[in-house]
Short mmCIF file of C-alpha atoms and ligand atoms in Angstrom, two decimals:
data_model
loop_
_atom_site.label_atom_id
_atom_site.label_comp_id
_atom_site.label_asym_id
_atom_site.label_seq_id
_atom_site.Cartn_x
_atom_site.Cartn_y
_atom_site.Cartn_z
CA UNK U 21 86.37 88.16 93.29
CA UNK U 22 86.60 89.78 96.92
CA UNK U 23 86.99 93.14 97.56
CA UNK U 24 88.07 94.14 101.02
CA UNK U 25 85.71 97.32 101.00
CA UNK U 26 84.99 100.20 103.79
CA UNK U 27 82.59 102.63 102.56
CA UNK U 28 83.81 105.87 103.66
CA UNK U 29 87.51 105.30 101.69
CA UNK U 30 88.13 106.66 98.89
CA UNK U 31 90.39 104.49 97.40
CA UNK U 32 87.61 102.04 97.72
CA UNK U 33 85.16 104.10 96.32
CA UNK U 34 87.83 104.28 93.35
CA UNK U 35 87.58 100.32 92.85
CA UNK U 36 83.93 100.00 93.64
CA UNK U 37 83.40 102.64 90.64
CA UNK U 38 85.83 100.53 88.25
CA UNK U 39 84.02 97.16 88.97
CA UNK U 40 80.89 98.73 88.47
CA UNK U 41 82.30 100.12 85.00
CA UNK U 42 83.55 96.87 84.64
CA UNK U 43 79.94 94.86 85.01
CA UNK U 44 81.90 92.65 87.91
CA UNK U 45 80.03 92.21 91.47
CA UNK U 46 82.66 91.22 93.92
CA UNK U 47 82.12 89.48 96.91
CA UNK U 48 82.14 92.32 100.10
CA UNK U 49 84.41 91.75 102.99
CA UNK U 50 83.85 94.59 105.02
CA UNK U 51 86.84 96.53 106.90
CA UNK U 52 86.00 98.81 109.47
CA UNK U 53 88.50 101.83 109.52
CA UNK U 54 87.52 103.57 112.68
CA UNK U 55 87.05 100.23 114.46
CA UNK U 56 90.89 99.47 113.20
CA UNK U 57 90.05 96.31 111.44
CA UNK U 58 92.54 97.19 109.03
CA UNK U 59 95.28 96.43 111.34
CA UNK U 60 93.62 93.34 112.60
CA UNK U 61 96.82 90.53 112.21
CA UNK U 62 94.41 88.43 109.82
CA UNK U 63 94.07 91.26 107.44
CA UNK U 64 97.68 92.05 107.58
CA UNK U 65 98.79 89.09 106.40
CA UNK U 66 96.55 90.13 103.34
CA UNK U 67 97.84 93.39 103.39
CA UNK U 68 100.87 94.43 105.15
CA UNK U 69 100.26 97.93 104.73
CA UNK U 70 96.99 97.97 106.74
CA UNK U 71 94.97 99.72 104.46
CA UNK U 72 91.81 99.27 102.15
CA UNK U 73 90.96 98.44 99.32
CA UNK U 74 92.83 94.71 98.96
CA UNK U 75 91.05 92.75 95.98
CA UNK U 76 91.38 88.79 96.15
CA UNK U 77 90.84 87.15 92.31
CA UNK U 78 91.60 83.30 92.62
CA UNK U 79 94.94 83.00 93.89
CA UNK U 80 95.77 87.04 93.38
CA UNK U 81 95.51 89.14 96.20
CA UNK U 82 96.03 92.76 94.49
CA UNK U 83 96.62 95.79 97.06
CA UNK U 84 96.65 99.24 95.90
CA UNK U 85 93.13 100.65 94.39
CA UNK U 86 95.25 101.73 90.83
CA UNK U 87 96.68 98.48 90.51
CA UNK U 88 93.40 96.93 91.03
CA UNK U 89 91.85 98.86 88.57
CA UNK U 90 95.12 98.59 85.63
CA UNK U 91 94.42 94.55 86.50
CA UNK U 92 90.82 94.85 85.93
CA UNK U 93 91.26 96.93 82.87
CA UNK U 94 93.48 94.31 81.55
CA UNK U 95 91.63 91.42 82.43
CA UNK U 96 88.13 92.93 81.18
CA UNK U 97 89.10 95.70 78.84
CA UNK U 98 85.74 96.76 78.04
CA UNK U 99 84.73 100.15 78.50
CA UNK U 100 88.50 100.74 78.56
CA UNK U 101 89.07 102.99 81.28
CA UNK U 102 92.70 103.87 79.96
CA UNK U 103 91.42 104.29 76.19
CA UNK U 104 93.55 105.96 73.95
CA UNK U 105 97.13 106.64 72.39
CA UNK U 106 100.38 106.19 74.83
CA UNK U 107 99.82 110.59 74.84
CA UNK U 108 96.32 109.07 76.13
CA UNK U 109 97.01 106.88 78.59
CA UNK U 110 99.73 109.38 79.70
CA UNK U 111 97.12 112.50 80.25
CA UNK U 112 94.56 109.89 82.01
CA UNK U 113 97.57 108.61 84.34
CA UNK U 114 98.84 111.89 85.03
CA UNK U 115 95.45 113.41 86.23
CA UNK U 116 94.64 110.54 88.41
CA UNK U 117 97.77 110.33 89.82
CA UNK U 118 97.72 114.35 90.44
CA UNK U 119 94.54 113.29 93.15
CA UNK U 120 96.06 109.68 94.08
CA UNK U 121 99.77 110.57 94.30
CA UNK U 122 99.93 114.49 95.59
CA UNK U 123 96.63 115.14 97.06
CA UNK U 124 94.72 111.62 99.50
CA UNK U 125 97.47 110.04 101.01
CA UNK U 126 98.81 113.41 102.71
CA UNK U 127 95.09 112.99 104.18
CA UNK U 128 94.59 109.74 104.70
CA UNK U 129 93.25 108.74 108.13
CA UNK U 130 96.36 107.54 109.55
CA UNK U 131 98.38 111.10 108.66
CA UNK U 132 95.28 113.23 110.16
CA UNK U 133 95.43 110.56 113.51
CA UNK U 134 99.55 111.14 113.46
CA UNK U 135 98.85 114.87 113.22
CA UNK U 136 96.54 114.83 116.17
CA UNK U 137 97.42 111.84 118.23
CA UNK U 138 101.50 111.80 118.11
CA UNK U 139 102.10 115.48 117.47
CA UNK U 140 99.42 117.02 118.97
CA UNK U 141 97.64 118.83 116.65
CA UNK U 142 94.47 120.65 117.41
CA UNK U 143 91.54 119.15 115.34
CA UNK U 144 91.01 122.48 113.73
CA UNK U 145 94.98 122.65 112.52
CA UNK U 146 94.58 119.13 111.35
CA UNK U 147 90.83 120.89 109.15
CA UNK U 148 93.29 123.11 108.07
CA UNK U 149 95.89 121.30 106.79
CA UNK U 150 93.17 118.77 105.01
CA UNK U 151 91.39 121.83 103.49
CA UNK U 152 95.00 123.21 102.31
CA UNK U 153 95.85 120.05 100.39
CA UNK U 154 92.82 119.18 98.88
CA UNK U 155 92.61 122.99 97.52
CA UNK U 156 95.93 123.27 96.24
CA UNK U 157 95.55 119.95 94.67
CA UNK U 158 92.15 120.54 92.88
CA UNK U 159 93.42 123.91 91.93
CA UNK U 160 96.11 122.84 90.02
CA UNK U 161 93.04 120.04 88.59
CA UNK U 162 90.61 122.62 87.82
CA UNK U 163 93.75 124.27 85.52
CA UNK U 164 94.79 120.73 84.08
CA UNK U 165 91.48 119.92 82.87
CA UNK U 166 90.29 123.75 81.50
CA UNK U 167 93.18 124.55 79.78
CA UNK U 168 93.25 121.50 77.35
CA UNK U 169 91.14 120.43 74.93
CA UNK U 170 91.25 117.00 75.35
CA UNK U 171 89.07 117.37 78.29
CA UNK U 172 85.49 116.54 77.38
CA UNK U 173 82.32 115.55 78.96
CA UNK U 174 84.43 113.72 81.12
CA UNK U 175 88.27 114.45 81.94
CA UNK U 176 89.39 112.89 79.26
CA UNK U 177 87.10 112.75 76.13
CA UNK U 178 83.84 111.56 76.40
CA UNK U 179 84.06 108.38 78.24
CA UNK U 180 84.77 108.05 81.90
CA UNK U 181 88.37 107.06 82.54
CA UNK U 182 90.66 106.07 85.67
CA UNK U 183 90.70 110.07 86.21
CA UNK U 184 87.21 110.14 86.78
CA UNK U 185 87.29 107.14 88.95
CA UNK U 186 89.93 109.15 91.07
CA UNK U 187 87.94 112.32 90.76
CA UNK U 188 84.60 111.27 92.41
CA UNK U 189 85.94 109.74 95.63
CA UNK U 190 88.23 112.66 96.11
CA UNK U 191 85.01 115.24 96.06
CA UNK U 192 83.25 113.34 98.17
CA UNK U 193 86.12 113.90 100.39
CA UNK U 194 86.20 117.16 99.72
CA UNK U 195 82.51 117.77 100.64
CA UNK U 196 82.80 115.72 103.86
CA UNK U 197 85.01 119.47 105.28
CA UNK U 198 82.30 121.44 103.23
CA UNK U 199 84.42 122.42 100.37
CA UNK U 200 82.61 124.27 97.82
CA UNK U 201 82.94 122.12 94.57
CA UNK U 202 81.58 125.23 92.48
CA UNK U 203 84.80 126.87 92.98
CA UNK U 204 86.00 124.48 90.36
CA UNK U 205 84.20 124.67 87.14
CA UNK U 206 85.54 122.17 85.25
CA UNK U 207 85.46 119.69 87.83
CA UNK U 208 81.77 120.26 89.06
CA UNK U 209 80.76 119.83 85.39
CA UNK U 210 82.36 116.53 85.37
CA UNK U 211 81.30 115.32 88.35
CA UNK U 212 77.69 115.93 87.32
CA UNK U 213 78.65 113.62 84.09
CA UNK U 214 79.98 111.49 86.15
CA UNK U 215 77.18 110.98 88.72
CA UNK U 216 74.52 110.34 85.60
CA UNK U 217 76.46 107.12 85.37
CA UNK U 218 74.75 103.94 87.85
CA UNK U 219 78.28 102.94 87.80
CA UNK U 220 79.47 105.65 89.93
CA UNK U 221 76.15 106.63 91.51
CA UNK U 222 76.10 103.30 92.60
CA UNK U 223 79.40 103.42 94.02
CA UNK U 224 78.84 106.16 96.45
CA UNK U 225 79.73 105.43 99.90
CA UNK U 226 76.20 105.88 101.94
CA UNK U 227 74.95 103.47 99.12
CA UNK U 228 76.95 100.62 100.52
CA UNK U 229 75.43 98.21 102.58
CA UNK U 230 78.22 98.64 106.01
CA UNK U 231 77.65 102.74 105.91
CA UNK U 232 76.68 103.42 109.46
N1 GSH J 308 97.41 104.29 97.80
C1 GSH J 308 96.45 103.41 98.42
C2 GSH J 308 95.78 104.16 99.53
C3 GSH J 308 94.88 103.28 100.35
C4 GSH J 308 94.39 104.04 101.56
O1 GSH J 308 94.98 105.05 101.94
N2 GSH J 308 93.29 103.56 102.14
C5 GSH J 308 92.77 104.24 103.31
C6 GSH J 308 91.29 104.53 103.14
S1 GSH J 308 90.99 105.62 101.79
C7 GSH J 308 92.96 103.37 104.52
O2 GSH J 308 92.83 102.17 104.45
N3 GSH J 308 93.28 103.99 105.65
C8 GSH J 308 93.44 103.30 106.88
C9 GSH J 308 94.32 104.04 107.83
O3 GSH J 308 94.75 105.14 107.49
O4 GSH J 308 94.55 103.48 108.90
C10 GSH J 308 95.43 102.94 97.38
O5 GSH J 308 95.22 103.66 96.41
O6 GSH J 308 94.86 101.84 97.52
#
């Protein structure tokens, strides 16, 4: 397998963090964000939407880091990262979806370079408005995952799930505009579970051979 990686994106870091889970070590092709590689008319081709990860299995070329990971889970199901009932599956979709759907593509690089570049938005506006979503997102998280008891070491039972892989990424986010994870409970004790594990230690974006 390839994995068209860039170490600082999250939905990367989602899909490095699933491979890892996974036992699978893909072949890197690096794609450097802030150098616009993504837009580069060979990648394109790969991925008309311009944007990382893309993973290339034989003749599949799979865009979109939660489709990646649903296709690895299918194709390797063990540890099954969407273990469970359908009521399961459900709570594990919803919660990674709550971070994947409603809270990183509203911050994604390309919004925060619209923001500044097109409508001329002062860089500390455009901090703002990243800060704003990422709270209101993880608040509504931190309530998810303390107010049910299906939440366990991790945010669904006791094994890490596609909600963790969507968790850890997005926190690293958060840190990189010094958001205080602490403020979240529930989430910081997960993330500490979560961080025991090689795979997603492993995963973590200065550990990857193109961080600058
Ligand atoms: N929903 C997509 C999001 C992918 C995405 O937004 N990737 C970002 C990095 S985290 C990217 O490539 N951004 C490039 C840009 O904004 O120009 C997924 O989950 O794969």
């Amino acid at each position: 397998m390839k994995l068209y990686n860039y170490f600082r994106s999250s939905a990367a870091y989602r899909t490095r963090i699933a491979l890892n889970l996974k036992g699978i070590t893909p072949e890197n092709v690096f794609i450097h964000l802030l150098k616009n590689e993504q837009r580069a008319d060979e990648y394109l081709k790969l991925n008309p939407q311009g944007l990382v990860p893309t993973l290339v299995d034989g003749d599949e070329v799979i865009t979109q880091s939660l489709a990646i990971i649903e296709y690895l889970d299918e194709t390797h199901p063990a540890p099954p990262l969407l273990p469970g009932t359908a009521a399961d599956r459900a709570r594990i979709r919803s919660l990674a979806l709550t971070i994947a759907c409603d809270i990183h593509p509203i911050d994604n690089l390309r919004v925060l370079r619209y923001l500044t570049g097109v409508l001329g938005v002062s860089e500390d506006d455009k901090n703002k408005w990243y800060e704003h979503w990422v709270r209101e997102g993880l608040n509504a998280l931190e309530a998810q995952l303390a107010g049910d008891p299906r939440t366990g070491r991790f945010c669904h039972g006791d094994t890490p799930t596609l909600a963790d892989i969507c968790l850890v990424p997005q926190l690293a986010n958060a840190r990189r505009v010094n958001m205080d994870i602490d403020a979240f409970p529930t989430i910081a004790r997960i993330e500490v579970a979560c961080q025991a594990l090689p795979a997603f230690a492993d995963a973590a974006p200065m550990k990857q051979p193109d961080a600058a």
